Amino acid sequence: MTPEERRALLGDDVIEHIRQLVAAAPPPDAELVAALRPIFTNPGNPVPEQPAAA
């Protein structure tokens, strides 16, 4: 979906509201980033097995 299509579907007010929510969200912690890194660096492929959290 292009930005223009998204704007036409959602409207400016909704997009601004989403941007405000994103700006107010805390940054992710290091554990979350580490858990998501295999997904972001290997899109479309199986996620490598991760050791179980203790």
PDB file of N, CA, C and O in Angstrom, residues 28-43 47-48 50:
ATOM      1  N   PRO A  28      12.004   0.160  22.455  1.00  0.00           N
ATOM      2  CA  PRO A  28      12.052  -1.251  22.842  1.00  0.00           C
ATOM      3  C   PRO A  28      13.305  -1.539  23.665  1.00  0.00           C
ATOM      4  O   PRO A  28      14.341  -0.886  23.484  1.00  0.00           O
ATOM      5  N   ASP A  29      13.194  -2.512  24.572  1.00  0.00           N
ATOM      6  CA  ASP A  29      14.372  -2.858  25.358  1.00  0.00           C
ATOM      7  C   ASP A  29      15.283  -3.791  24.550  1.00  0.00           C
ATOM      8  O   ASP A  29      14.891  -4.311  23.502  1.00  0.00           O
ATOM      9  N   ALA A  30      16.482  -3.985  25.034  1.00  0.00           N
ATOM     10  CA  ALA A  30      17.487  -4.772  24.306  1.00  0.00           C
ATOM     11  C   ALA A  30      17.038  -6.210  24.082  1.00  0.00           C
ATOM     12  O   ALA A  30      17.327  -6.811  23.040  1.00  0.00           O
ATOM     13  N   GLU A  31      16.312  -6.790  25.048  1.00  0.00           N
ATOM     14  CA  GLU A  31      15.842  -8.171  24.907  1.00  0.00           C
ATOM     15  C   GLU A  31      14.855  -8.309  23.747  1.00  0.00           C
ATOM     16  O   GLU A  31      14.929  -9.258  22.963  1.00  0.00           O
ATOM     17  N   LEU A  32      13.947  -7.363  23.613  1.00  0.00           N
ATOM     18  CA  LEU A  32      12.994  -7.398  22.510  1.00  0.00           C
ATOM     19  C   LEU A  32      13.702  -7.232  21.174  1.00  0.00           C
ATOM     20  O   LEU A  32      13.412  -7.954  20.214  1.00  0.00           O
ATOM     21  N   VAL A  33      14.627  -6.302  21.097  1.00  0.00           N
ATOM     22  CA  VAL A  33      15.381  -6.085  19.858  1.00  0.00           C
ATOM     23  C   VAL A  33      16.124  -7.365  19.470  1.00  0.00           C
ATOM     24  O   VAL A  33      16.109  -7.783  18.315  1.00  0.00           O
ATOM     25  N   ALA A  34      16.750  -8.017  20.452  1.00  0.00           N
ATOM     26  CA  ALA A  34      17.479  -9.254  20.175  1.00  0.00           C
ATOM     27  C   ALA A  34      16.537 -10.353  19.686  1.00  0.00           C
ATOM     28  O   ALA A  34      16.888 -11.127  18.790  1.00  0.00           O
ATOM     29  N   ALA A  35      15.335 -10.425  20.251  1.00  0.00           N
ATOM     30  CA  ALA A  35      14.371 -11.442  19.833  1.00  0.00           C
ATOM     31  C   ALA A  35      13.855 -11.197  18.420  1.00  0.00           C
ATOM     32  O   ALA A  35      13.593 -12.138  17.669  1.00  0.00           O
ATOM     33  N   LEU A  36      13.714  -9.931  18.041  1.00  0.00           N
ATOM     34  CA  LEU A  36      13.178  -9.603  16.716  1.00  0.00           C
ATOM     35  C   LEU A  36      14.236  -9.553  15.620  1.00  0.00           C
ATOM     36  O   LEU A  36      13.916  -9.670  14.438  1.00  0.00           O
ATOM     37  N   ARG A  37      15.504  -9.401  16.003  1.00  0.00           N
ATOM     38  CA  ARG A  37      16.577  -9.261  15.020  1.00  0.00           C
ATOM     39  C   ARG A  37      16.591 -10.391  13.981  1.00  0.00           C
ATOM     40  O   ARG A  37      16.702 -10.129  12.786  1.00  0.00           O
ATOM     41  N   PRO A  38      16.443 -11.677  14.365  1.00  0.00           N
ATOM     42  CA  PRO A  38      16.457 -12.740  13.347  1.00  0.00           C
ATOM     43  C   PRO A  38      15.319 -12.613  12.330  1.00  0.00           C
ATOM     44  O   PRO A  38      15.483 -12.958  11.161  1.00  0.00           O
ATOM     45  N   ILE A  39      14.205 -12.091  12.762  1.00  0.00           N
ATOM     46  CA  ILE A  39      13.067 -11.927  11.847  1.00  0.00           C
ATOM     47  C   ILE A  39      13.355 -10.802  10.857  1.00  0.00           C
ATOM     48  O   ILE A  39      13.132 -10.946   9.653  1.00  0.00           O
ATOM     49  N   PHE A  40      13.864  -9.683  11.365  1.00  0.00           N
ATOM     50  CA  PHE A  40      14.119  -8.535  10.499  1.00  0.00           C
ATOM     51  C   PHE A  40      15.295  -8.746   9.562  1.00  0.00           C
ATOM     52  O   PHE A  40      15.334  -8.179   8.470  1.00  0.00           O
ATOM     53  N   THR A  41      16.270  -9.541   9.974  1.00  0.00           N
ATOM     54  CA  THR A  41      17.451  -9.760   9.136  1.00  0.00           C
ATOM     55  C   THR A  41      17.303 -10.937   8.199  1.00  0.00           C
ATOM     56  O   THR A  41      18.150 -11.150   7.336  1.00  0.00           O
ATOM     57  N   ASN A  42      16.210 -11.713   8.351  1.00  0.00           N
ATOM     58  CA  ASN A  42      16.006 -12.891   7.518  1.00  0.00           C
ATOM     59  C   ASN A  42      14.535 -12.977   7.100  1.00  0.00           C
ATOM     60  O   ASN A  42      13.884 -13.996   7.324  1.00  0.00           O
ATOM     61  N   PRO A  43      13.977 -11.917   6.508  1.00  0.00           N
ATOM     62  CA  PRO A  43      12.543 -11.912   6.198  1.00  0.00           C
ATOM     63  C   PRO A  43      12.183 -12.997   5.187  1.00  0.00           C
ATOM     64  O   PRO A  43      12.917 -13.275   4.245  1.00  0.00           O
ATOM     65  N   VAL A  47      12.630 -18.655  11.054  1.00  0.00           N
ATOM     66  CA  VAL A  47      13.374 -18.001  12.123  1.00  0.00           C
ATOM     67  C   VAL A  47      14.240 -19.049  12.802  1.00  0.00           C
ATOM     68  O   VAL A  47      13.753 -20.110  13.168  1.00  0.00           O
ATOM     69  N   PRO A  48      15.525 -18.751  12.970  1.00  0.00           N
ATOM     70  CA  PRO A  48      16.389 -19.720  13.663  1.00  0.00           C
ATOM     71  C   PRO A  48      15.903 -19.980  15.072  1.00  0.00           C
ATOM     72  O   PRO A  48      15.340 -19.099  15.728  1.00  0.00           O
ATOM     73  N   GLN A  50      15.745 -20.235  18.949  1.00  0.00           N
ATOM     74  CA  GLN A  50      16.337 -19.454  20.017  1.00  0.00           C
ATOM     75  C   GLN A  50      16.294 -20.286  21.292  1.00  0.00           C
ATOM     76  O   GLN A  50      15.337 -21.025  21.519  1.00  0.00           O
TER      77      GLN A  50
END
